[in-house]
Coordinates of C-alpha atoms in Angstrom, one line a residue:
M1 CA -16.5 -33.8 22.8
G2 CA -15.3 -37.2 21.2
P3 CA -15.1 -38.3 18.1
D4 CA -18.8 -39.4 17.7
E5 CA -20.5 -36.2 19.1
F6 CA -18.0 -34.8 17.3
R7 CA -19.5 -36.2 13.6
R8 CA -23.1 -35.2 15.5
A9 CA -22.1 -31.5 15.8
G10 CA -20.7 -31.5 12.7
H11 CA -23.2 -32.9 10.8
Q12 CA -25.7 -30.2 12.5
L13 CA -23.3 -27.1 11.9
V14 CA -22.9 -28.4 8.5
D15 CA -26.7 -28.3 8.4
Y16 CA -27.0 -25.3 9.9
I17 CA -24.4 -23.3 7.8
A18 CA -26.0 -24.6 4.2
D19 CA -29.2 -23.7 5.6
Y20 CA -28.3 -20.4 7.0
Q21 CA -26.6 -19.2 3.3
E22 CA -29.7 -20.4 1.5
T23 CA -31.9 -18.5 3.6
V24 CA -30.1 -15.7 4.3
R25 CA -32.0 -13.0 2.1
D26 CA -35.0 -14.1 4.5
R27 CA -33.1 -12.5 7.3
P28 CA -33.2 -8.3 8.1
V29 CA -29.8 -7.3 6.8
T30 CA -28.6 -5.6 9.5
P31 CA -29.6 -6.2 13.3
D32 CA -32.2 -4.2 15.6
V33 CA -29.8 -4.0 19.0
R34 CA -28.4 -1.6 20.9
P35 CA -24.5 -1.5 21.7
G36 CA -23.3 -4.4 24.9
Y37 CA -26.8 -6.5 23.7
M38 CA -24.9 -9.7 24.4
R39 CA -24.3 -8.8 28.1
R40 CA -27.7 -9.7 29.1
L41 CA -27.9 -13.0 26.9
V42 CA -24.5 -14.3 27.5
P43 CA -23.1 -15.3 31.7
A44 CA -20.7 -12.8 33.3
A45 CA -18.6 -15.4 34.0
P46 CA -17.3 -18.5 31.9
P47 CA -18.6 -22.7 33.1
E48 CA -17.1 -24.2 35.6
R49 CA -18.4 -27.9 33.7
P50 CA -18.7 -28.3 30.4
E51 CA -22.1 -27.7 29.0
P52 CA -24.3 -29.7 26.4
W53 CA -23.8 -29.1 23.0
D54 CA -27.2 -28.4 22.0
D55 CA -27.6 -25.6 24.7
V56 CA -24.3 -24.0 22.1
M57 CA -25.8 -24.7 19.3
A58 CA -29.0 -23.2 20.3
D59 CA -27.1 -20.1 21.3
I60 CA -26.1 -19.5 17.7
E61 CA -30.1 -17.8 17.2
R62 CA -30.8 -16.7 20.7
V63 CA -27.2 -14.9 21.1
I64 CA -25.4 -14.5 18.3
M65 CA -28.0 -14.2 15.0
P66 CA -29.5 -11.1 16.7
G67 CA -26.1 -9.5 16.1
M68 CA -25.2 -9.9 13.1
S69 CA -25.5 -7.7 9.7
H70 CA -25.9 -10.4 7.5
W71 CA -22.5 -9.8 4.7
H72 CA -23.8 -12.0 2.2
S73 CA -27.5 -11.1 1.6
P74 CA -28.5 -10.1 -1.4
Q75 CA -29.6 -7.1 0.5
F76 CA -26.5 -6.2 1.6
H77 CA -24.9 -3.4 -0.6
A78 CA -22.4 -2.0 1.1
Y79 CA -18.1 -1.8 1.6
Y80 CA -16.8 -4.1 -0.9
P81 CA -17.8 -7.9 -1.0
V82 CA -16.3 -10.2 1.5
G83 CA -15.7 -13.5 0.0
N84 CA -18.0 -16.6 0.8
S85 CA -18.1 -20.1 -1.3
Y86 CA -19.0 -24.0 -0.2
P87 CA -15.2 -24.6 -1.5
A88 CA -13.6 -22.3 1.1
L89 CA -15.7 -23.0 4.0
L90 CA -14.7 -26.9 3.5
A91 CA -11.3 -26.4 2.8
D92 CA -11.1 -23.8 6.4
M93 CA -12.7 -26.4 8.0
L94 CA -9.5 -28.9 6.4
S95 CA -7.2 -25.7 7.8
D96 CA -8.2 -26.0 10.9
A97 CA -8.3 -29.6 11.5
L98 CA -5.0 -29.7 10.3
G99 CA -3.6 -27.2 12.6
C100 CA -0.5 -26.9 11.0
V101 CA 1.8 -23.6 11.3
G102 CA 3.8 -22.8 8.2
I103 CA 6.8 -21.6 9.6
A104 CA 8.9 -23.4 7.6
W105 CA 9.5 -25.7 4.5
A106 CA 10.4 -27.9 7.2
S107 CA 7.2 -27.5 9.6
A108 CA 4.7 -28.0 7.2
P109 CA 6.3 -28.9 3.9
A110 CA 2.3 -29.2 2.2
C111 CA 1.4 -26.0 3.6
T112 CA 4.3 -24.4 2.1
E113 CA 4.4 -26.0 -1.4
L114 CA 0.8 -25.6 -2.2
E115 CA 0.9 -21.2 -1.3
V116 CA 3.9 -21.4 -3.3
I117 CA 2.1 -23.5 -6.5
M118 CA -1.7 -21.3 -5.9
M119 CA 0.5 -18.1 -6.1
D120 CA 2.0 -19.1 -9.2
W121 CA -1.9 -20.1 -10.2
L122 CA -3.1 -16.9 -9.4
A123 CA -0.2 -15.0 -11.0
Q124 CA -1.0 -17.2 -14.0
L125 CA -4.9 -16.3 -14.1
L126 CA -4.1 -12.6 -13.8
Q127 CA -1.7 -12.6 -16.6
L128 CA 1.0 -11.3 -14.4
P129 CA 4.6 -11.1 -15.6
E130 CA 6.0 -13.6 -15.1
Q131 CA 9.1 -12.1 -13.0
F132 CA 6.5 -12.1 -10.3
M133 CA 6.3 -16.0 -10.5
F134 CA 8.2 -18.5 -8.6
S135 CA 8.4 -21.1 -11.8
S136 CA 10.1 -17.9 -13.8
G137 CA 13.2 -18.4 -10.9
R138 CA 13.6 -14.8 -12.0
G139 CA 13.6 -14.4 -8.0
G140 CA 10.1 -13.0 -7.3
G141 CA 7.2 -14.9 -6.0
G142 CA 3.7 -14.3 -4.1
V143 CA 2.3 -14.7 -0.5
I144 CA -0.3 -15.0 1.4
Q145 CA -1.3 -12.3 3.6
G146 CA -4.3 -11.4 6.2
S147 CA -5.1 -8.3 4.5
A148 CA -4.3 -5.7 2.0
C149 CA -3.4 -3.5 4.8
E150 CA -0.4 -5.7 5.4
S151 CA 0.4 -5.7 2.2
T152 CA 1.1 -2.3 2.3
L153 CA 2.8 -1.8 5.6
I154 CA 4.7 -4.9 4.5
T155 CA 5.7 -3.3 1.7
L156 CA 6.4 -0.1 2.7
L157 CA 8.9 -1.4 5.3
A158 CA 11.0 -3.1 2.3
A159 CA 11.2 0.0 0.6
R160 CA 12.3 1.9 3.7
S161 CA 15.1 -0.5 3.7
C162 CA 16.2 -0.8 0.0
K163 CA 16.1 3.1 -0.2
V164 CA 18.9 3.4 2.7
N165 CA 20.7 0.3 2.7
E166 CA 21.1 1.9 -2.1
F167 CA 22.3 5.4 -0.4
L168 CA 24.4 3.5 2.3
R169 CA 26.1 1.4 0.1
A170 CA 26.9 4.7 -2.3
S171 CA 28.3 6.5 0.6
G172 CA 30.5 3.2 1.3
T173 CA 29.2 2.8 4.9
V174 CA 30.5 -0.3 6.8
H175 CA 28.7 -3.8 5.9
N176 CA 28.2 -6.6 7.4
E177 CA 29.2 -10.4 6.7
H178 CA 26.0 -10.1 4.1
G179 CA 27.3 -7.1 2.5
D180 CA 24.0 -5.2 4.1
P181 CA 24.5 -1.9 5.9
V182 CA 25.1 -1.6 9.8
V183 CA 22.4 0.4 12.1
T184 CA 25.0 3.2 12.3
P185 CA 24.0 7.3 13.5
D186 CA 24.2 7.2 9.7
R187 CA 21.5 5.2 9.1
A188 CA 19.3 6.8 11.6
A189 CA 20.0 10.3 9.8
L190 CA 17.8 9.2 6.9
L191 CA 14.8 7.9 8.4
P192 CA 13.2 11.4 8.7
K193 CA 14.0 12.6 5.4
L194 CA 12.4 9.9 3.7
V195 CA 8.9 10.2 2.1
A196 CA 6.3 8.0 -0.1
F197 CA 3.7 9.4 -1.7
A198 CA -0.6 7.9 -2.5
S199 CA -2.9 9.6 -3.4
D200 CA -5.7 11.7 -1.8
Q201 CA -8.3 8.5 -2.7
A202 CA -5.6 6.0 -1.3
H203 CA -7.2 3.8 1.3
S204 CA -7.3 5.0 5.1
S205 CA -4.5 2.0 6.0
V206 CA -2.2 4.5 4.2
T207 CA -2.3 6.4 6.8
R208 CA -1.8 3.6 9.6
A209 CA 0.9 2.4 7.6
S210 CA 2.6 5.8 8.1
L211 CA 1.9 5.8 12.0
L212 CA 2.8 2.5 12.6
S213 CA 6.1 2.8 10.6
G214 CA 7.2 6.2 11.7
L215 CA 7.4 7.3 8.1
R216 CA 5.8 10.3 6.2
I217 CA 3.7 9.8 3.2
R218 CA 2.8 12.7 1.5
T219 CA -0.8 12.7 -0.2
L220 CA -1.0 13.8 -3.7
P221 CA -4.4 15.1 -5.3
S222 CA -6.1 13.4 -7.7
D223 CA -7.6 14.7 -10.8
S224 CA -11.4 15.3 -11.8
N225 CA -11.7 11.3 -12.6
A226 CA -10.4 10.4 -8.7
S227 CA -7.0 9.0 -10.5
L228 CA -3.7 10.2 -10.0
R229 CA -1.8 11.5 -12.7
G230 CA 2.1 11.1 -13.7
D231 CA 2.8 14.8 -13.8
T232 CA 1.3 15.3 -10.2
L233 CA 4.1 12.5 -9.3
T234 CA 7.1 14.6 -10.9
K235 CA 6.3 17.7 -9.4
A236 CA 5.8 16.6 -5.9
V237 CA 9.3 14.1 -6.3
E238 CA 11.6 16.8 -7.8
E239 CA 10.0 19.5 -5.1
E240 CA 11.2 16.5 -2.3
L241 CA 14.3 16.4 -3.9
R242 CA 14.8 20.2 -4.1
A243 CA 14.4 20.2 -0.1
G244 CA 16.8 17.4 0.8
N245 CA 14.8 14.7 1.1
I246 CA 14.4 11.3 -0.2
P247 CA 11.2 9.7 -2.3
F248 CA 11.2 6.0 -1.9
Y249 CA 7.5 4.6 -2.3
V250 CA 4.6 5.3 -4.4
L251 CA 1.2 3.2 -4.0
A252 CA -0.8 3.4 -6.9
A253 CA -4.9 2.5 -5.8
L254 CA -6.8 0.2 -9.0
G255 CA -10.0 0.2 -7.5
T256 CA -10.5 3.1 -5.0
T257 CA -12.6 2.6 -1.7
A258 CA -14.8 5.8 -3.0
S259 CA -15.2 5.7 -6.2
C260 CA -13.6 2.0 -7.6
A261 CA -11.3 4.4 -9.1
Y262 CA -7.6 3.6 -10.5
D263 CA -4.5 5.7 -10.7
N264 CA -2.9 6.4 -14.3
L265 CA -0.2 3.3 -13.9
T266 CA 1.4 3.9 -17.4
E267 CA 2.0 6.9 -16.2
L268 CA 3.3 6.3 -12.7
G269 CA 5.1 3.2 -13.7
P270 CA 7.5 4.8 -15.8
I271 CA 8.5 7.8 -13.1
C272 CA 8.9 5.2 -10.4
E273 CA 11.7 3.8 -12.8
R274 CA 13.3 7.1 -13.5
F275 CA 13.4 8.0 -9.8
G276 CA 14.2 4.9 -8.7
L277 CA 10.8 4.3 -6.5
W278 CA 9.2 1.2 -5.2
L279 CA 5.9 0.8 -7.3
H280 CA 3.0 -0.4 -5.0
I281 CA -0.4 -1.2 -6.5
D282 CA -3.1 -1.7 -4.0
A283 CA -5.6 -3.9 -5.6
A284 CA -7.7 -5.1 -3.4
Y285 CA -11.1 -4.9 -4.7
A286 CA -10.8 -4.7 -8.8
G287 CA -7.5 -7.2 -8.6
A288 CA -9.6 -9.9 -8.7
A289 CA -11.3 -8.5 -11.8
C290 CA -8.6 -9.3 -14.0
V291 CA -9.3 -13.1 -14.4
C292 CA -11.5 -12.0 -17.1
P293 CA -10.0 -11.0 -20.5
E294 CA -12.1 -7.9 -20.9
F295 CA -11.2 -6.6 -17.4
R296 CA -7.2 -7.2 -18.0
H297 CA -6.2 -3.1 -18.9
I298 CA -7.1 -2.7 -15.6
I299 CA -3.2 -3.6 -14.9
D300 CA -1.8 -2.4 -17.7
G301 CA 1.2 -1.1 -16.8
I302 CA 2.4 -4.0 -14.3
E303 CA 5.3 -4.8 -15.5
H304 CA 6.3 -1.2 -13.3
A305 CA 5.5 -3.2 -10.0
T306 CA 7.6 -3.7 -7.6
S307 CA 4.9 -5.4 -5.7
F308 CA 1.4 -6.1 -6.1
N309 CA -1.8 -7.2 -4.0
F310 CA -4.9 -7.9 -4.0
N311 CA -7.5 -9.9 -2.1
P312 CA -9.2 -13.2 -3.3
H313 CA -11.1 -12.9 0.2
K314 CA -12.8 -10.1 -1.8
F315 CA -14.2 -10.9 -5.1
L316 CA -12.6 -14.7 -5.5
L317 CA -15.3 -16.3 -3.7
T318 CA -12.5 -17.4 -1.3
N319 CA -13.1 -16.1 2.7
L320 CA -11.6 -14.1 4.8
D321 CA -8.9 -14.4 5.6
C322 CA -6.6 -14.5 2.1
S323 CA -4.8 -11.2 0.2
A324 CA -2.6 -11.8 -2.2
L325 CA 1.0 -10.4 -2.7
W326 CA 3.8 -10.6 -5.2
V327 CA 6.9 -9.0 -5.2
R328 CA 9.6 -8.8 -7.8
R329 CA 12.1 -10.0 -5.6
S330 CA 11.6 -11.8 -2.6
R331 CA 15.0 -10.6 -1.1
D332 CA 13.5 -7.3 -0.6
L333 CA 11.2 -8.9 2.0
T334 CA 13.2 -11.3 3.7
D335 CA 16.4 -8.9 4.2
V336 CA 13.8 -7.1 6.0
F337 CA 11.9 -10.0 8.0
E338 CA 14.7 -12.5 8.3
V339 CA 15.0 -13.1 12.2
N340 CA 16.8 -16.6 12.7
A341 CA 16.2 -18.2 16.5
L342 CA 17.5 -21.4 17.1
F343 CA 14.3 -23.4 16.9
L344 CA 13.4 -21.4 13.7
K345 CA 16.8 -22.7 12.1
T346 CA 16.5 -25.2 9.7
P347 CA 18.3 -26.7 7.0
F348 CA 18.3 -24.8 3.7
S349 CA 15.3 -25.7 1.1
E350 CA 15.0 -23.8 -2.3
M351 CA 11.9 -23.8 -1.2
P352 CA 10.6 -20.4 0.6
S353 CA 10.4 -19.6 4.1
Y354 CA 7.2 -17.7 4.7
R355 CA 8.0 -16.6 8.2
H356 CA 10.8 -14.2 6.3
W357 CA 8.2 -12.5 3.9
A358 CA 5.2 -10.8 6.5
I359 CA 5.3 -10.1 10.1
Q360 CA 3.5 -12.7 12.2
L361 CA 5.9 -16.4 12.9
S362 CA 2.6 -18.2 12.7
R363 CA 1.1 -19.1 9.7
R364 CA -2.7 -21.3 8.6
F365 CA -2.8 -23.2 6.0
R366 CA -4.5 -20.8 4.0
A367 CA -3.6 -22.0 0.5
L368 CA -5.8 -24.5 1.0
K369 CA -9.0 -22.7 0.4
L370 CA -7.4 -21.4 -3.2
W371 CA -7.0 -24.8 -4.2
F372 CA -10.3 -25.5 -3.2
V373 CA -12.0 -22.4 -5.1
M374 CA -9.9 -22.4 -7.8
R375 CA -10.4 -26.6 -9.0
L376 CA -14.4 -26.2 -8.0
Y377 CA -14.5 -23.2 -9.9
G378 CA -12.3 -23.4 -12.5
A379 CA -11.5 -20.4 -14.1
D380 CA -14.7 -20.4 -15.7
G381 CA -16.5 -20.4 -12.7
L382 CA -14.3 -17.6 -11.5
R383 CA -15.3 -15.5 -14.5
A384 CA -18.2 -16.1 -14.8
H385 CA -19.2 -14.8 -11.0
I386 CA -17.8 -11.5 -11.9
R387 CA -19.1 -11.1 -15.0
R388 CA -22.5 -11.9 -13.3
Q389 CA -22.2 -9.2 -10.4
V390 CA -20.6 -6.4 -13.0
K391 CA -23.9 -7.3 -15.1
L392 CA -26.1 -6.8 -12.0
A393 CA -24.3 -3.2 -11.5
K394 CA -24.8 -1.9 -15.2
E395 CA -28.7 -3.5 -14.4
F396 CA -28.5 -0.8 -11.3
E397 CA -27.1 1.7 -13.1
A398 CA -29.6 2.0 -16.0
L399 CA -32.3 2.5 -13.3
V400 CA -30.5 4.9 -11.8
R401 CA -30.3 6.9 -14.9
G402 CA -33.6 6.5 -15.4
D403 CA -34.8 8.7 -13.1
D404 CA -34.3 11.9 -13.7
R405 CA -33.5 12.9 -9.9
F406 CA -30.8 10.9 -9.7
E407 CA -27.3 11.1 -11.1
V408 CA -24.5 8.5 -11.0
A409 CA -21.4 10.1 -9.6
A410 CA -18.5 8.2 -11.4
P411 CA -18.0 6.0 -14.0
V412 CA -19.5 2.1 -12.9
T413 CA -16.4 -0.1 -14.6
L414 CA -16.7 -3.3 -12.1
G415 CA -19.8 -3.6 -8.7
L416 CA -20.1 -0.2 -7.4
V417 CA -22.5 2.5 -8.7
C418 CA -22.1 5.8 -6.8
F419 CA -25.0 7.6 -7.3
R420 CA -26.5 10.9 -5.5
L421 CA -29.9 13.0 -6.2
K422 CA -28.4 16.0 -8.4
K423 CA -30.6 18.7 -7.5
Y424 CA -30.5 18.8 -4.1
G425 CA -26.7 19.3 -1.7
N426 CA -24.7 16.8 0.7
M427 CA -27.5 17.3 3.3
I428 CA -30.2 15.8 2.0
N429 CA -28.0 12.5 0.1
D430 CA -27.2 11.9 3.9
H431 CA -30.5 12.1 4.9
L432 CA -31.8 10.0 2.3
L433 CA -29.0 7.3 3.0
A434 CA -30.0 7.6 7.1
R435 CA -33.9 6.5 6.3
I436 CA -33.2 3.2 3.6
N437 CA -30.9 2.0 6.0
G438 CA -32.6 2.9 9.0
A439 CA -35.4 0.6 7.4
R440 CA -33.4 -2.4 7.3
R441 CA -34.2 -3.8 4.1
I442 CA -31.3 -3.0 2.3
H443 CA -27.8 -2.0 3.7
M444 CA -25.6 1.1 1.8
V445 CA -22.4 3.4 3.0
P446 CA -22.0 6.8 1.1
A447 CA -18.6 8.3 0.0
M448 CA -17.4 11.2 -0.6
L449 CA -15.7 12.5 -3.9
P450 CA -13.6 14.9 -5.3
G451 CA -15.0 18.1 -5.1
E452 CA -16.8 17.5 -1.5
T453 CA -19.9 15.5 -3.6
Y454 CA -21.4 12.8 -1.0
V455 CA -22.8 9.9 -2.8
L456 CA -24.2 7.0 -2.1
R457 CA -22.7 3.5 -2.8
F458 CA -24.3 0.3 -4.3
V459 CA -22.3 -2.3 -4.3
V460 CA -23.3 -5.7 -5.6
C461 CA -21.7 -8.0 -2.8
S462 CA -23.7 -10.9 -2.2
R463 CA -23.1 -14.2 -4.3
Y464 CA -26.6 -14.6 -4.2
T465 CA -27.4 -11.4 -5.7
E466 CA -30.0 -12.0 -8.8
S467 CA -32.1 -9.1 -10.5
R468 CA -35.1 -9.5 -8.9
D469 CA -32.8 -7.9 -5.4
V470 CA -31.5 -5.0 -8.1
Q471 CA -34.8 -4.0 -8.8
F472 CA -35.9 -4.2 -4.4
A473 CA -32.9 -2.4 -3.9
W474 CA -33.7 0.4 -6.5
S475 CA -37.7 0.2 -5.2
E476 CA -36.7 1.1 -1.6
V477 CA -34.6 3.9 -3.0
Q478 CA -37.2 5.4 -4.7
K479 CA -40.0 4.9 -1.8
H480 CA -37.7 6.4 0.5
T481 CA -36.9 9.2 -2.1
D482 CA -40.4 9.6 -2.5
E483 CA -41.1 10.1 1.5
L484 CA -38.1 12.2 1.7
L485 CA -39.2 14.6 -1.0
S486 CA -42.7 15.3 -0.2
S487 CA -41.6 16.2 3.4
A488 CA -41.4 20.0 3.6
E489 CA -39.9 19.8 6.9
V490 CA -36.8 17.9 4.9
L491 CA -36.4 19.8 1.8
G492 CA -36.2 23.3 4.5
R493 CA -33.4 21.4 5.9
G494 CA -32.0 21.0 2.6
K495 CA -31.5 24.9 1.7
M496 CA -29.3 25.1 4.8
L497 CA -25.5 24.9 4.6
W498 CA -24.5 21.2 5.4
S499 CA -22.4 22.4 8.6
S500 CA -22.7 19.0 9.9
V501 CA -21.8 15.6 8.6
R502 CA -21.4 13.6 11.6
A503 CA -23.3 10.7 10.3
A504 CA -21.4 10.4 7.0
S505 CA -18.1 11.0 8.5
I506 CA -18.8 8.1 11.0
G507 CA -20.0 5.4 8.3
L508 CA -16.9 7.2 6.3
R509 CA -14.3 6.5 9.0
L510 CA -15.6 2.7 9.0
F511 CA -16.0 2.4 5.9
H512 CA -12.1 2.9 5.1
S513 CA -11.1 1.0 7.8
W514 CA -12.9 -2.3 6.7
H515 CA -11.8 -1.9 2.7
S516 CA -8.4 -2.8 3.1
V517 CA -9.0 -5.4 5.0

């Protein structure tokens, strides 16, 4: 493909993308295919000779679209939003064309410098404490990660290193020329004693981080509002200390996966400071709402945090992948991940070498999409988007409350409504969701709240969602509820114990695995 054909194909594909975006509401929201459907549509071996672009273009509809769940459809109400906007799409086009690798400032100065500035811009929009900003000159700063999962793992590893080094310094262990303890048997002996803490409502990526790091993460019970409280943390920390273990890390969830609940940061923060614990805040979904002054209270207590993370690629109109992580002290990351092979060494620069801030070395020019989105929407446009999504969720909440058969099962604070049939058990609610999703006109997923309460989750996901889509979704819920409750067979089954939650557990596992992406 030469430049002339690229121009022609590019125009054609951009037109296709724009048409798809503007007509996505007309497509069935989920696919009607079986696993392996594509095998019969795609040859078993790659072509020996080049194929014409027009054939590739035609196969988008023939091969790809039949297997697509349309996450940006206004009838898609599952999981949490995936950011998407024309400015971000354009930025990714440019990023792919430039093709730079942001290993260090010297490898792509614009890539590093724009990321530094964009992370400060975002921090200002959220009114983060100045110690998290590069511009403060206090040693903190931000970095774009691929997902909140990565941020959890990275901060867990950094916290481990900080706590072990703290113990070894106190014990007079031998240090290297940089003042860091060398790897010794004493260091290895400390690792099994380390213990981190997270709520039972925390994302499943916490469990994955434990598996990958080999560190123990103790799950703590949340209260009736699905919130981790200070007295629960204090009790657990003191128990571990009495057992001779070393508490070192707490993950506080703001906007939990199941119900968008909030751990009590103002209680947890002082406790972490008292016991010398790294406090990481996972606000993957809810953090973006803090660009609106009326939602800034969500992160009250952030001044106690060691690190803070949210995903612009969820609620802030920015395409995957773009997860924003800030740390109070950047050296806490770089001391863990810094490896300087000869080919990576560059002259000293006051700019960060972002390869020392993450697991991967090769980094795309992801800051471009934040630059495009923030400039082309402006802060006012971003706030208007979030307020519109919250307003639509409140509209759905009012519809639920207006039907005596249903109850709202958790406070509606942002774009999520958890609801259920209140006179029937988990089995009937699970069956209702299966009927709704089976019709493929709207799509939702379930969650399990404290007390083994099964709920349906309605999330405003698409930037195209309007009041008519909320009304349509509610009409689908009512239609399938009427049919379900008129079925003697189903009502009879509803009187049985809910002994099997296979379908629900599968959906929940998929849901929890996705949320921190």
